[in-house]
Amino acid sequence: MKNITILGSTGSIGVSTLDVVSRHTDKYCVKALTAHSNVDLMYEQCVTHQPEQAVMVDADAAARLEKQLRDVAPDISVSSGEAELVSVSERNDVDYVMAAIVGAAGLLPTLAAARSGKRVLLANKEALVMSGKLFMDTVKENDAELLPIDSEHNAVFQCMPHPYAEGFQHRGVKQILLTASGGPFRQTPIEKLVDITPEQACNHPNWDMGRKISVDSATMMNKGLEVIEACWLFHTQPESIQVVIHPQSVIHSLVEYNDGSVLAQLGNPDMRTPIAYGLSWPERIDSGVQSLDLFDVARLDFERPDEQQFPCLRLAKSAMLAGGTSSAIMNAANEIAVDEFLNNGLPFTAIAQVIESTLEQLSSHVADSLDVILEDDLLARQTAKEMVRRLAA
Ligand code: NAD
Ligand code: MG
């Protein structure tokens, strides 16, 4: 029996994780669930999955949850605050931590899971983008297991030779082909992008996801973050990763070998497949995902990404190449810009502008401690907000 903490259980990945876990109650036991403030869904999840602990980051939400659970599930301990996210990730009796908080808020608890030697199921790509080498070193030093949940990285993981820790060139791998749907605006004329609304941006053609990652997919910053994520996970550099637009989202990524072989992982676009693989690796379990019907799919298309249409892809690659805290600065600026787009009317095309200008204004530092990373993250948020104010003026 493996005991699990799910960070971000009320989100899209969290809900899919509980769906897979509930199909295998003989194998997995939910010890702790966490969320920001969605009391209604957390209440339902607590009643259904009976964790020992539920954490709501928001204190009012925690108080409401505790009150609601008092009669139906009094044994569930409810707490609040960011420090509690770290403590449920470190629990001695927990084997696996699903890291499915969105954005930088997930960094500390995800890192805590790695530090305490857990199997880390990594959906929260921003945590790795921000802390790169520090995160990978923490995994190694503490004998943690890092299983990528992002569908592309999970696909690459499935197609890679194991082990590949010394760098994949040692195992005859030539390059990674990272697929991307291209999002909802792949074919939108570039001059129309300025008018895009949050509702349009969140309406992804193939995947049903949280709002932040949906906007990232629409700007293709998601793919930029994923290039950085793949560099760290598979010990490589952006020049060995080719982004391939594949609008059907059936091939989740590919690995090309020196002998000309190209291995791919295919499946319906449903996150329960990578989640199930992360949970059960090296075995396979049922995920509830429908069989892929190739006759239904009928054709698979591929295109080169257009970096003029999607400048975020270029920005992410150059942040990775610049090294140090550049990726953390870029991630923070993106989080601010996406939030301003979703909530305060920042134009869609200004997202890339805010990121680029923040990267230009700040200098990168050696990212060898959490303090340095968090300091530059904070500075980048302030700089990006200032830029947003100037654009609005
Ligand atoms: P979501 O917005 O649906 O859910 C986010 C979860 O994090 C919620 O449970 C929310 O309560 C919690 N949360 C939000 N802000 C928080 C904060 N400040 N502190 C603590 N908890 C907080 O997001 P999602 O789509 O499930 O994505 C989660 C992560 O997984 C993201 O990093 C995303 O990039 C990654 N991911 C998602 C998908 C997908 O299909 N949804 C695919 C690949 C990777
Ligand atoms: Mg992905």
mmCIF file of C-alpha atoms in Angstrom, residues 29-244:
data_model
loop_
_atom_site.group_PDB
_atom_site.id
_atom_site.type_symbol
_atom_site.label_atom_id
_atom_site.label_comp_id
_atom_site.label_asym_id
_atom_site.label_seq_id
_atom_site.Cartn_x
_atom_site.Cartn_y
_atom_site.Cartn_z
ATOM 1 C CA CYS A 29 -4.304 5.369 0.364
ATOM 2 C CA VAL A 30 -4.918 9.127 0.467
ATOM 3 C CA LYS A 31 -3.310 10.573 3.605
ATOM 4 C CA ALA A 32 -3.540 14.316 2.956
ATOM 5 C CA LEU A 33 -5.313 16.660 0.553
ATOM 6 C CA THR A 34 -4.563 20.356 0.063
ATOM 7 C CA ALA A 35 -6.222 23.246 -1.721
ATOM 8 C CA HIS A 36 -6.242 27.009 -1.722
ATOM 9 C CA SER A 37 -9.863 27.908 -0.958
ATOM 10 C CA ASN A 38 -12.404 25.688 -2.751
ATOM 11 C CA VAL A 39 -14.281 24.471 0.330
ATOM 12 C CA ASP A 40 -17.171 22.796 -1.495
ATOM 13 C CA LEU A 41 -14.976 20.501 -3.562
ATOM 14 C CA MET A 42 -12.594 19.821 -0.675
ATOM 15 C CA TYR A 43 -15.551 18.854 1.505
ATOM 16 C CA GLU A 44 -16.732 16.380 -1.128
ATOM 17 C CA GLN A 45 -13.233 14.954 -1.547
ATOM 18 C CA CYS A 46 -12.840 14.548 2.206
ATOM 19 C CA VAL A 47 -16.120 12.706 2.525
ATOM 20 C CA THR A 48 -15.307 10.411 -0.396
ATOM 21 C CA HIS A 49 -11.612 9.739 0.199
ATOM 22 C CA GLN A 50 -11.373 10.083 3.996
ATOM 23 C CA PRO A 51 -7.851 11.531 4.246
ATOM 24 C CA GLU A 52 -6.296 11.954 7.691
ATOM 25 C CA GLN A 53 -5.514 15.593 6.960
ATOM 26 C CA ALA A 54 -6.960 18.398 4.861
ATOM 27 C CA VAL A 55 -5.130 21.689 4.381
ATOM 28 C CA MET A 56 -6.749 24.866 3.084
ATOM 29 C CA VAL A 57 -4.170 27.607 2.542
ATOM 30 C CA ASP A 58 -6.834 30.205 3.228
ATOM 31 C CA ALA A 59 -7.675 30.376 6.950
ATOM 32 C CA ASP A 60 -11.361 31.294 6.492
ATOM 33 C CA ALA A 61 -11.785 28.412 4.086
ATOM 34 C CA ALA A 62 -10.193 26.051 6.600
ATOM 35 C CA ALA A 63 -12.577 27.237 9.332
ATOM 36 C CA ARG A 64 -15.590 26.675 7.062
ATOM 37 C CA LEU A 65 -14.361 23.225 6.052
ATOM 38 C CA GLU A 66 -13.780 22.185 9.644
ATOM 39 C CA LYS A 67 -17.283 23.269 10.582
ATOM 40 C CA GLN A 68 -18.841 21.357 7.690
ATOM 41 C CA LEU A 69 -16.851 18.202 8.435
ATOM 42 C CA ARG A 70 -17.519 18.261 12.190
ATOM 43 C CA ASP A 71 -20.569 15.995 12.042
ATOM 44 C CA VAL A 72 -19.747 13.807 9.042
ATOM 45 C CA ALA A 73 -15.997 13.217 9.397
ATOM 46 C CA PRO A 74 -14.741 14.519 12.757
ATOM 47 C CA ASP A 75 -11.502 12.518 12.530
ATOM 48 C CA ILE A 76 -10.137 14.496 9.610
ATOM 49 C CA SER A 77 -7.715 17.087 10.895
ATOM 50 C CA VAL A 78 -8.150 20.432 9.142
ATOM 51 C CA SER A 79 -5.424 23.054 9.133
ATOM 52 C CA SER A 80 -4.407 26.136 7.193
ATOM 53 C CA GLY A 81 -1.394 28.095 6.032
ATOM 54 C CA GLU A 82 1.486 27.586 3.642
ATOM 55 C CA ALA A 83 3.713 25.891 6.247
ATOM 56 C CA GLU A 84 1.143 23.090 6.467
ATOM 57 C CA LEU A 85 1.657 22.326 2.768
ATOM 58 C CA VAL A 86 5.272 21.593 3.581
ATOM 59 C CA SER A 87 4.432 19.466 6.588
ATOM 60 C CA VAL A 88 1.964 17.227 4.688
ATOM 61 C CA SER A 89 4.635 16.742 2.005
ATOM 62 C CA GLU A 90 7.161 15.644 4.600
ATOM 63 C CA ARG A 91 4.925 13.308 6.639
ATOM 64 C CA ASN A 92 6.883 10.199 7.595
ATOM 65 C CA ASP A 93 4.035 7.896 6.645
ATOM 66 C CA VAL A 94 3.681 9.347 3.116
ATOM 67 C CA ASP A 95 5.375 7.581 0.185
ATOM 68 C CA TYR A 96 4.155 9.587 -2.824
ATOM 69 C CA VAL A 97 3.464 13.304 -3.221
ATOM 70 C CA MET A 98 1.440 14.508 -6.190
ATOM 71 C CA ALA A 99 2.690 18.063 -6.805
ATOM 72 C CA ALA A 100 -0.298 19.666 -8.514
ATOM 73 C CA ILE A 101 -0.410 23.182 -7.128
ATOM 74 C CA VAL A 102 -0.288 25.760 -9.908
ATOM 75 C CA GLY A 103 2.630 28.173 -10.123
ATOM 76 C CA ALA A 104 5.367 29.263 -7.756
ATOM 77 C CA ALA A 105 3.123 28.571 -4.746
ATOM 78 C CA GLY A 106 3.999 24.906 -5.243
ATOM 79 C CA LEU A 107 7.757 25.313 -4.988
ATOM 80 C CA LEU A 108 8.299 24.933 -1.233
ATOM 81 C CA PRO A 109 6.075 21.896 -0.653
ATOM 82 C CA THR A 110 7.332 20.181 -3.829
ATOM 83 C CA LEU A 111 10.925 20.757 -2.802
ATOM 84 C CA ALA A 112 10.051 19.501 0.692
ATOM 85 C CA ALA A 113 8.762 16.254 -0.823
ATOM 86 C CA ALA A 114 12.043 15.814 -2.700
ATOM 87 C CA ARG A 115 14.065 16.657 0.412
ATOM 88 C CA SER A 116 12.267 13.968 2.368
ATOM 89 C CA GLY A 117 12.964 11.326 -0.262
ATOM 90 C CA LYS A 118 9.429 10.791 -1.554
ATOM 91 C CA ARG A 119 8.318 9.710 -4.991
ATOM 92 C CA VAL A 120 7.479 13.118 -6.409
ATOM 93 C CA LEU A 121 4.805 13.084 -9.113
ATOM 94 C CA LEU A 122 5.602 16.382 -10.767
ATOM 95 C CA ALA A 123 2.763 18.230 -12.471
ATOM 96 C CA ASN A 124 3.782 21.626 -11.022
ATOM 97 C CA LYS A 125 6.306 22.431 -13.773
ATOM 98 C CA GLU A 126 6.814 25.980 -12.467
ATOM 99 C CA ALA A 127 8.580 24.560 -9.379
ATOM 100 C CA LEU A 128 11.223 22.878 -11.544
ATOM 101 C CA VAL A 129 11.500 25.839 -13.932
ATOM 102 C CA MET A 130 12.202 28.134 -10.988
ATOM 103 C CA SER A 131 14.662 26.012 -9.104
ATOM 104 C CA GLY A 132 16.189 23.747 -11.839
ATOM 105 C CA LYS A 133 19.537 22.499 -10.601
ATOM 106 C CA LEU A 134 18.676 22.980 -6.923
ATOM 107 C CA PHE A 135 15.592 20.805 -7.379
ATOM 108 C CA MET A 136 17.434 18.082 -9.308
ATOM 109 C CA ASP A 137 20.265 18.066 -6.739
ATOM 110 C CA THR A 138 17.741 17.789 -3.918
ATOM 111 C CA VAL A 139 16.141 14.777 -5.603
ATOM 112 C CA LYS A 140 19.506 13.101 -6.043
ATOM 113 C CA GLU A 141 20.922 13.853 -2.600
ATOM 114 C CA ASN A 142 17.838 12.517 -0.848
ATOM 115 C CA ASP A 143 17.195 9.479 -3.039
ATOM 116 C CA ALA A 144 13.810 10.826 -4.044
ATOM 117 C CA GLU A 145 12.130 9.551 -7.235
ATOM 118 C CA LEU A 146 11.026 12.153 -9.754
ATOM 119 C CA LEU A 147 8.239 11.036 -12.075
ATOM 120 C CA PRO A 148 7.082 13.564 -14.678
ATOM 121 C CA ILE A 149 3.316 13.950 -14.926
ATOM 122 C CA ASP A 150 3.257 16.612 -17.632
ATOM 123 C CA SER A 151 2.013 14.501 -20.548
ATOM 124 C CA GLU A 152 4.929 15.332 -22.852
ATOM 125 C CA HIS A 153 7.587 14.579 -20.238
ATOM 126 C CA ASN A 154 5.791 11.461 -19.165
ATOM 127 C CA ALA A 155 5.829 10.394 -22.835
ATOM 128 C CA VAL A 156 9.561 11.153 -23.131
ATOM 129 C CA PHE A 157 10.170 9.279 -19.883
ATOM 130 C CA GLN A 158 8.365 6.270 -21.373
ATOM 131 C CA CYS A 159 10.433 6.432 -24.600
ATOM 132 C CA MET A 160 13.828 7.009 -22.951
ATOM 133 C CA PRO A 161 16.351 4.311 -22.137
ATOM 134 C CA HIS A 162 16.790 3.881 -18.372
ATOM 135 C CA PRO A 163 18.901 4.991 -16.633
ATOM 136 C CA TYR A 164 19.922 8.165 -18.441
ATOM 137 C CA ALA A 165 21.267 10.144 -15.504
ATOM 138 C CA GLU A 166 24.634 10.879 -17.143
ATOM 139 C CA GLY A 167 23.006 12.707 -19.992
ATOM 140 C CA PHE A 168 21.039 11.000 -22.695
ATOM 141 C CA GLN A 169 23.715 11.279 -25.391
ATOM 142 C CA HIS A 170 25.479 8.444 -23.542
ATOM 143 C CA ARG A 171 22.557 6.176 -24.342
ATOM 144 C CA GLY A 172 22.331 6.881 -28.056
ATOM 145 C CA VAL A 173 19.607 9.500 -27.859
ATOM 146 C CA LYS A 174 19.840 12.242 -30.481
ATOM 147 C CA GLN A 175 17.006 14.571 -29.606
ATOM 148 C CA ILE A 176 13.650 14.997 -27.928
ATOM 149 C CA LEU A 177 10.666 15.952 -30.062
ATOM 150 C CA LEU A 178 8.281 17.773 -27.760
ATOM 151 C CA THR A 179 4.785 17.971 -29.189
ATOM 152 C CA ALA A 180 2.447 20.933 -28.726
ATOM 153 C CA SER A 181 -1.154 21.344 -29.780
ATOM 154 C CA GLY A 182 -0.455 24.970 -30.721
ATOM 155 C CA GLY A 183 -3.381 26.035 -28.522
ATOM 156 C CA PRO A 184 -6.559 27.743 -29.664
ATOM 157 C CA PHE A 185 -4.804 30.522 -31.670
ATOM 158 C CA ARG A 186 -2.460 28.515 -33.868
ATOM 159 C CA GLN A 187 -4.216 29.796 -36.965
ATOM 160 C CA THR A 188 -5.395 33.176 -35.693
ATOM 161 C CA PRO A 189 -3.919 36.033 -37.782
ATOM 162 C CA ILE A 190 -1.213 37.747 -35.735
ATOM 163 C CA GLU A 191 -2.967 41.160 -35.863
ATOM 164 C CA LYS A 192 -6.095 39.636 -34.248
ATOM 165 C CA LEU A 193 -4.251 38.289 -31.181
ATOM 166 C CA VAL A 194 -4.553 41.610 -29.345
ATOM 167 C CA ASP A 195 -8.348 41.219 -29.047
ATOM 168 C CA ILE A 196 -8.363 37.771 -27.463
ATOM 169 C CA THR A 197 -10.474 37.495 -24.300
ATOM 170 C CA PRO A 198 -9.756 35.306 -21.229
ATOM 171 C CA GLU A 199 -12.745 33.103 -22.141
ATOM 172 C CA GLN A 200 -11.345 32.454 -25.624
ATOM 173 C CA ALA A 201 -7.875 31.794 -24.230
ATOM 174 C CA CYS A 202 -9.190 29.288 -21.684
ATOM 175 C CA ASN A 203 -11.090 27.329 -24.299
ATOM 176 C CA HIS A 204 -8.419 24.797 -25.256
ATOM 177 C CA PRO A 205 -9.252 22.574 -28.244
ATOM 178 C CA ASN A 206 -7.952 19.273 -26.754
ATOM 179 C CA TRP A 207 -7.275 19.540 -23.027
ATOM 180 C CA ASP A 208 -9.487 20.570 -20.099
ATOM 181 C CA MET A 209 -7.133 22.341 -17.662
ATOM 182 C CA GLY A 210 -6.846 25.079 -15.033
ATOM 183 C CA ARG A 211 -7.043 28.699 -16.211
ATOM 184 C CA LYS A 212 -3.375 29.588 -15.794
ATOM 185 C CA ILE A 213 -2.032 26.663 -17.821
ATOM 186 C CA SER A 214 -4.774 27.256 -20.418
ATOM 187 C CA VAL A 215 -3.497 30.802 -21.001
ATOM 188 C CA ASP A 216 0.069 29.473 -21.039
ATOM 189 C CA SER A 217 -0.991 27.044 -23.765
ATOM 190 C CA ALA A 218 -2.583 29.859 -25.736
ATOM 191 C CA THR A 219 0.627 31.969 -25.616
ATOM 192 C CA MET A 220 2.750 28.798 -25.940
ATOM 193 C CA MET A 221 4.588 29.836 -22.782
ATOM 194 C CA ASN A 222 3.454 26.420 -21.595
ATOM 195 C CA LYS A 223 5.698 24.846 -24.229
ATOM 196 C CA GLY A 224 8.487 27.223 -23.259
ATOM 197 C CA LEU A 225 8.184 26.130 -19.619
ATOM 198 C CA GLU A 226 8.130 22.537 -20.839
ATOM 199 C CA VAL A 227 11.355 22.949 -22.837
ATOM 200 C CA ILE A 228 13.026 24.131 -19.616
ATOM 201 C CA GLU A 229 11.368 21.315 -17.664
ATOM 202 C CA ALA A 230 12.665 18.760 -20.196
ATOM 203 C CA CYS A 231 16.200 20.185 -20.029
ATOM 204 C CA TRP A 232 16.319 19.553 -16.290
ATOM 205 C CA LEU A 233 14.486 16.240 -16.250
ATOM 206 C CA PHE A 234 16.492 14.704 -19.072
ATOM 207 C CA HIS A 235 19.831 16.471 -18.544
ATOM 208 C CA THR A 236 19.972 18.303 -21.833
ATOM 209 C CA GLN A 237 19.854 21.752 -23.461
ATOM 210 C CA PRO A 238 17.272 23.542 -25.638
ATOM 211 C CA GLU A 239 19.205 22.773 -28.845
ATOM 212 C CA SER A 240 18.479 19.053 -28.342
ATOM 213 C CA ILE A 241 14.736 19.670 -28.043
ATOM 214 C CA GLN A 242 12.590 20.294 -31.101
ATOM 215 C CA VAL A 243 9.094 21.610 -30.469
ATOM 216 C CA VAL A 244 6.649 20.109 -32.972
#
